[in-house]
Coordinates of C-alpha atoms and ligand atoms in Angstrom, one line a residue:
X1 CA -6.9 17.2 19.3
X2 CA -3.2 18.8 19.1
X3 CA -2.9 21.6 18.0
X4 CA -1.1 22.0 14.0
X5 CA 2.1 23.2 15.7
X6 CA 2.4 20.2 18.3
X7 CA 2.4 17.8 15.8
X8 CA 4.2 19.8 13.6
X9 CA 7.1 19.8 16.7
X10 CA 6.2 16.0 17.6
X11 CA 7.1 15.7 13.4
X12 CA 10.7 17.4 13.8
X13 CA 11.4 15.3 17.2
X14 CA 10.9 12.2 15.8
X15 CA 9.8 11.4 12.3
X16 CA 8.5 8.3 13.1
X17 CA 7.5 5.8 10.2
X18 CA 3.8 4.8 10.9
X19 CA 2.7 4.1 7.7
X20 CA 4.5 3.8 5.2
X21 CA 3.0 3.1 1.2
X22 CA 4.3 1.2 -1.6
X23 CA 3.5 1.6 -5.5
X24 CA 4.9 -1.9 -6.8
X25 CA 6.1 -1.0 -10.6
X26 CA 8.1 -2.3 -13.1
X27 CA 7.2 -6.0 -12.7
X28 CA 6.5 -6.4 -16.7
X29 CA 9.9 -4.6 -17.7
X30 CA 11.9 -6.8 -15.1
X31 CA 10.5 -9.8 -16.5
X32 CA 10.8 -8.4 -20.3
X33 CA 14.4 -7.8 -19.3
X34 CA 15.1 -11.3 -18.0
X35 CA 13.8 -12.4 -22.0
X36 CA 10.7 -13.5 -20.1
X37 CA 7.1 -13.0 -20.0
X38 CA 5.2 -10.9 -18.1
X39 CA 3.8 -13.1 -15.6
X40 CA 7.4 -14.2 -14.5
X41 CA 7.7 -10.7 -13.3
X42 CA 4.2 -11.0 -11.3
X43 CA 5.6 -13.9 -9.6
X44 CA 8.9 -12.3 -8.7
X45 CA 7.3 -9.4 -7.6
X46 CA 4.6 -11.9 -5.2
X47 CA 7.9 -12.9 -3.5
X48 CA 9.3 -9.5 -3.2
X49 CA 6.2 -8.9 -1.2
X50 CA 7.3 -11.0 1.3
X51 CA 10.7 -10.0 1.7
X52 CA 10.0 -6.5 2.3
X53 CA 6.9 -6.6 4.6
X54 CA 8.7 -9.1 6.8
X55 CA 11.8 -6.4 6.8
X56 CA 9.2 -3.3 7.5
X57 CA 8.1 -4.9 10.2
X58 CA 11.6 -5.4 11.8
X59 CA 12.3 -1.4 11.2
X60 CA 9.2 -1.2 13.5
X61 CA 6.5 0.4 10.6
X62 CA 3.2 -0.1 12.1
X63 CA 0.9 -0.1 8.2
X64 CA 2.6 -0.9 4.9
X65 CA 0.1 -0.4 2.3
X66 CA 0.5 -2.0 -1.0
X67 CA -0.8 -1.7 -4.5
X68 CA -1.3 -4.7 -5.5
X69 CA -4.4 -4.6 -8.0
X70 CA -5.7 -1.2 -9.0
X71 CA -9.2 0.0 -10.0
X72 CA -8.1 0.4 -13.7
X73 CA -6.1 -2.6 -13.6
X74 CA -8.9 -4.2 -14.8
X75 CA -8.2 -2.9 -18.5
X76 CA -5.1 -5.3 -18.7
X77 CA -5.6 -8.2 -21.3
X78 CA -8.4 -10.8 -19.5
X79 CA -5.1 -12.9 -19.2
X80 CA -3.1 -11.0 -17.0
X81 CA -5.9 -10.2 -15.3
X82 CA -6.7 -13.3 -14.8
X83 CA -2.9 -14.1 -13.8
X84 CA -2.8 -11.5 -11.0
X85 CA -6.0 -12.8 -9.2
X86 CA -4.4 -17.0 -9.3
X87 CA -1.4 -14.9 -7.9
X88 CA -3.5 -13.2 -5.0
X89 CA -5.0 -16.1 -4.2
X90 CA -2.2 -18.2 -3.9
X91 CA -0.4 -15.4 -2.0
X92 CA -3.2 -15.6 0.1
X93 CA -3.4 -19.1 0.9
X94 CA 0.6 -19.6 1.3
X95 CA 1.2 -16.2 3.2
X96 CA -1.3 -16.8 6.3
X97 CA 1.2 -19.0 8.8
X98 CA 3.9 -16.6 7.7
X99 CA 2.4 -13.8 8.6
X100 CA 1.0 -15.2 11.8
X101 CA 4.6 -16.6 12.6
X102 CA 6.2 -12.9 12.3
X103 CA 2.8 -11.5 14.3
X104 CA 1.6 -9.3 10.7
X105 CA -2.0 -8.6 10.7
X106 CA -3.4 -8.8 7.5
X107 CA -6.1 -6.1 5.7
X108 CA -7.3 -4.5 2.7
X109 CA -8.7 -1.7 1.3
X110 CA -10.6 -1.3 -2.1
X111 CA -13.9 -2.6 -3.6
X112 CA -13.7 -6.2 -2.5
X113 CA -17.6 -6.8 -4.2
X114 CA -16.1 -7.3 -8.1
X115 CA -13.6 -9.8 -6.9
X116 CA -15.0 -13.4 -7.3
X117 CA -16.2 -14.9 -4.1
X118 CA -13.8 -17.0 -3.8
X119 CA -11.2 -14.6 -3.7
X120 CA -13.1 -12.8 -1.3
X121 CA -13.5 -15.8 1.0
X122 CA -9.5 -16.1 0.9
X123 CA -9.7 -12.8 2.0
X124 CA -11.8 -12.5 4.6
X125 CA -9.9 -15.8 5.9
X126 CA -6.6 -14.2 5.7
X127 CA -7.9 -11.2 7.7
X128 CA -9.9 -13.4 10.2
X129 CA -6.6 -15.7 11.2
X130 CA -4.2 -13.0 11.8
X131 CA -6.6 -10.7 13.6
X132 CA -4.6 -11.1 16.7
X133 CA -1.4 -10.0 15.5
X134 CA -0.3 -7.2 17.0
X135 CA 2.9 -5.7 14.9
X136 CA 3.1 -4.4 11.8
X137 CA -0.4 -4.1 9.7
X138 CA 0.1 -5.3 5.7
X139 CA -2.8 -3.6 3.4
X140 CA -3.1 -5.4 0.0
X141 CA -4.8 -2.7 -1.9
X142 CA -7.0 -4.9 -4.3
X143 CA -9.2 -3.4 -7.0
X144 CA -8.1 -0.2 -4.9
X145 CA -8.4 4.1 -6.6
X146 CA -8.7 6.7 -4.7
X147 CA -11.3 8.4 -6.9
X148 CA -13.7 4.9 -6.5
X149 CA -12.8 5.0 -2.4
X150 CA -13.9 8.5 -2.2
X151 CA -16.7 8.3 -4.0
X152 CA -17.6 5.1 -2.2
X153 CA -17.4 6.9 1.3
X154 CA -19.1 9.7 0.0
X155 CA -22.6 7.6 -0.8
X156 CA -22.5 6.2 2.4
X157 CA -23.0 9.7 4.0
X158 CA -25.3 10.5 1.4
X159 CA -28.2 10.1 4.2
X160 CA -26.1 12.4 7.0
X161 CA -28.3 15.6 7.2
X162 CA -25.2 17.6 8.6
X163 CA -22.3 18.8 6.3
X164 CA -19.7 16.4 5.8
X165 CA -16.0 16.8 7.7
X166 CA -12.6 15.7 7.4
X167 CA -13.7 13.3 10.6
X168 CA -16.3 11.5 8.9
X169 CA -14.8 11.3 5.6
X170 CA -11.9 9.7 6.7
X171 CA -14.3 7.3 9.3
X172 CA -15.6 6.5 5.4
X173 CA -13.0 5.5 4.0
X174 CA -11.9 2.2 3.4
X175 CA -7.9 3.0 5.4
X176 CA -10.6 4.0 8.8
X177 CA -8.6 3.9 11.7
X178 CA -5.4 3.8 9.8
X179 CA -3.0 7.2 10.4
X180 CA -2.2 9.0 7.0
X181 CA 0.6 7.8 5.3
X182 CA 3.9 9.3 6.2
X183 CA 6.3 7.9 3.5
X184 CA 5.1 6.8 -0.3
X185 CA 7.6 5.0 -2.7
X186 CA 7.0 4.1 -6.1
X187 CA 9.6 2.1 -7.7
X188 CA 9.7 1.4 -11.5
X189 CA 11.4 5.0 -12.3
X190 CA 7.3 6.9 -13.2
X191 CA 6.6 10.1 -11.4
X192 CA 2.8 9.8 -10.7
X193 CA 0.6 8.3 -8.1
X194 CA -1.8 6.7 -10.1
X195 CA -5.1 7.1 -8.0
X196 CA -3.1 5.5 -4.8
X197 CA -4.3 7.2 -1.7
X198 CA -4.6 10.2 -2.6
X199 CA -6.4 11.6 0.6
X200 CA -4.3 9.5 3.0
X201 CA -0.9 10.3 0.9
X202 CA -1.5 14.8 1.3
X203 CA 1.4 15.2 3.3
X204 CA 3.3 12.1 2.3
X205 CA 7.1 12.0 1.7
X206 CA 7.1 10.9 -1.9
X207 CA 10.1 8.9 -3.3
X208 CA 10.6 7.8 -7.0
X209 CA 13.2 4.8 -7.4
X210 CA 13.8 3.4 -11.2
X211 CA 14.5 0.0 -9.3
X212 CA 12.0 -2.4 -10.9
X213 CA 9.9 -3.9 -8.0
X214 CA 11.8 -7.3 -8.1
X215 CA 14.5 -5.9 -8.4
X216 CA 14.2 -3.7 -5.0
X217 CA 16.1 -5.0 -2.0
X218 CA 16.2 -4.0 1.6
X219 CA 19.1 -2.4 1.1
X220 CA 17.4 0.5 -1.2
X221 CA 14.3 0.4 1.3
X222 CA 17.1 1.3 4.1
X223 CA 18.5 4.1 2.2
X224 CA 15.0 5.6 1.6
X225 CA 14.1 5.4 4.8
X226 CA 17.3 7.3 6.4
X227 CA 16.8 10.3 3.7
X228 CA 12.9 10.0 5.5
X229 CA 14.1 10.2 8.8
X230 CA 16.4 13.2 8.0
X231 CA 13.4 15.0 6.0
X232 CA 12.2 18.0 8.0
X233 CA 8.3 17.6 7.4
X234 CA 6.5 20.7 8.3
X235 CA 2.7 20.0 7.7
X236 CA 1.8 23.4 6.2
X237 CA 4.1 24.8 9.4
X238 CA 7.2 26.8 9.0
X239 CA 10.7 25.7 10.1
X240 CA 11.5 26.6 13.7
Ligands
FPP1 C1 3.1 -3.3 -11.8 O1 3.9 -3.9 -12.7 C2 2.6 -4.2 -10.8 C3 1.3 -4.5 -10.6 C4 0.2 -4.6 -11.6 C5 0.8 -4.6 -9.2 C6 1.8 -5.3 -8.3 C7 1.6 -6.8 -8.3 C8 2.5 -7.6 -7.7 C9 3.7 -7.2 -6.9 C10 2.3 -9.1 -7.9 C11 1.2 -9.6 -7.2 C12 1.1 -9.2 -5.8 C13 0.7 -10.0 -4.7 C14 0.6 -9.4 -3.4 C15 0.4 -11.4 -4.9 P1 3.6 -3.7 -14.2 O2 3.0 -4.9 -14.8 O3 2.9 -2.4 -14.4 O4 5.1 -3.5 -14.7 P2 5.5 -2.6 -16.0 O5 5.3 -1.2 -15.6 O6 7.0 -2.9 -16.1 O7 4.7 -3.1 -17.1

């Protein structure tokens, strides 16, 4: 295990972007501004998807985690629930040979048992056909909060006799075996995480764009990611 101030040094030399973690806002306002509905900006939003895993992996990002469906999502009227979950599943079914042609592994984290089996099958398809990949990792957090994931990895060691550690918390969670997220954006111009991982996220960079989610481009993703690079991340450390 390194010690606190080798990483902390490994952090200054490089700043490497492992993992990197996206809150997907503003798709409703986008649409709302086009004079269209809701779902329009869903859609748009579906294709943006695309566009900027496919460029994350280029920059070399090992994990881009997503929110794509959040634990209280679920409050949304039935039909844009409803809407969201055609949209995953086509975006599952379309996606695969994509991501298989640009070697993207697919996963995801959240409660995958309220999704309809048929969803879940997509899913579990999805994962199964680009297991092989070896670049970047996308994680479609679906019916994903951090409050439900912790409390979910905390039953499961309910049975443990010993006390519990940061080891085999984290070897509870649903992100297991994924490193802790280094950079968090959230576009759509709110300041809050909104019960994204919170455990994985405690010594993210956070950055805040008011660019509505269809509306973000490569370009921005580029910008953020320079300011990243340039950040000096101490971990709790002090500078040198
Ligand atoms: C927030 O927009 C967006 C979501 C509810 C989650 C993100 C969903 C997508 C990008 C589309 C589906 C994704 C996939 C992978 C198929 P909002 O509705 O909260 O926008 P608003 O804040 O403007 O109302």
């Amino acid at each position: 295990m390194p010690s606190i101030n080798s990483r902390v040094q490994e952090a200054y030399a490089m700043n490497d972007l492992v993992h990197l973690a996206i809150i997907m806002d503003g798709n409703g306002r986008w649409a709302k501004r086009q004079g269209k509905e809701r779902p329009f900006g869903h859609k748009e939003g579906a294709k943006k998807v695309r566009e900027i895993t496919e460029y994350a992996s280029k920059m070399g990002v090992k994990y881009l985690s997503l929110y794509a469906f959040s634990t209280e999502n679920w409050n949304r009227p039935k039909t844009e629930v409803a809407l969201l979950m055609k949209l995953l599943s086509s975006f599952l079914k379309s996606e695969v040979d994509n991501l298989k042609k640009n070697n993207i592994r697919f996963d995801v984290i959240g409660d995958m048992s309220k999704l309809s089996s048929r969803l879940q099958k997509e899913i579990s398809n999805a994962k199964v056909a680009t297991k092989e990949c070896t670049g970047l990792t996308q994680v479609l957090a679906i019916n994903y909060g951090a409050h439900d994931e912790i409390l979910r990895a905390v039953n499961k060691l309910l049975h443990v006799k010993s006390a519990i550690t940061k080891e085999t918390l984290e070897a509870n969670l649903d992100t297991a075996g994924i490193p802790p997220v280094d950079l968090l954006i959230r576009t759509g111009g709110d300041y809050r995480l909104s019960n994204f991982l919170l455990w994985q996220a405690a010594y993210a960079e956070l950055f805040f764009t008011k660019t509505l989610w269809p509306e973000f481009s490569v370009g921005e993703l580029e910008t953020i990611v320079s300011e990243y690079e340039q950040t000096e991340r101490r971990f709790g450390g002090v500078s040198e």
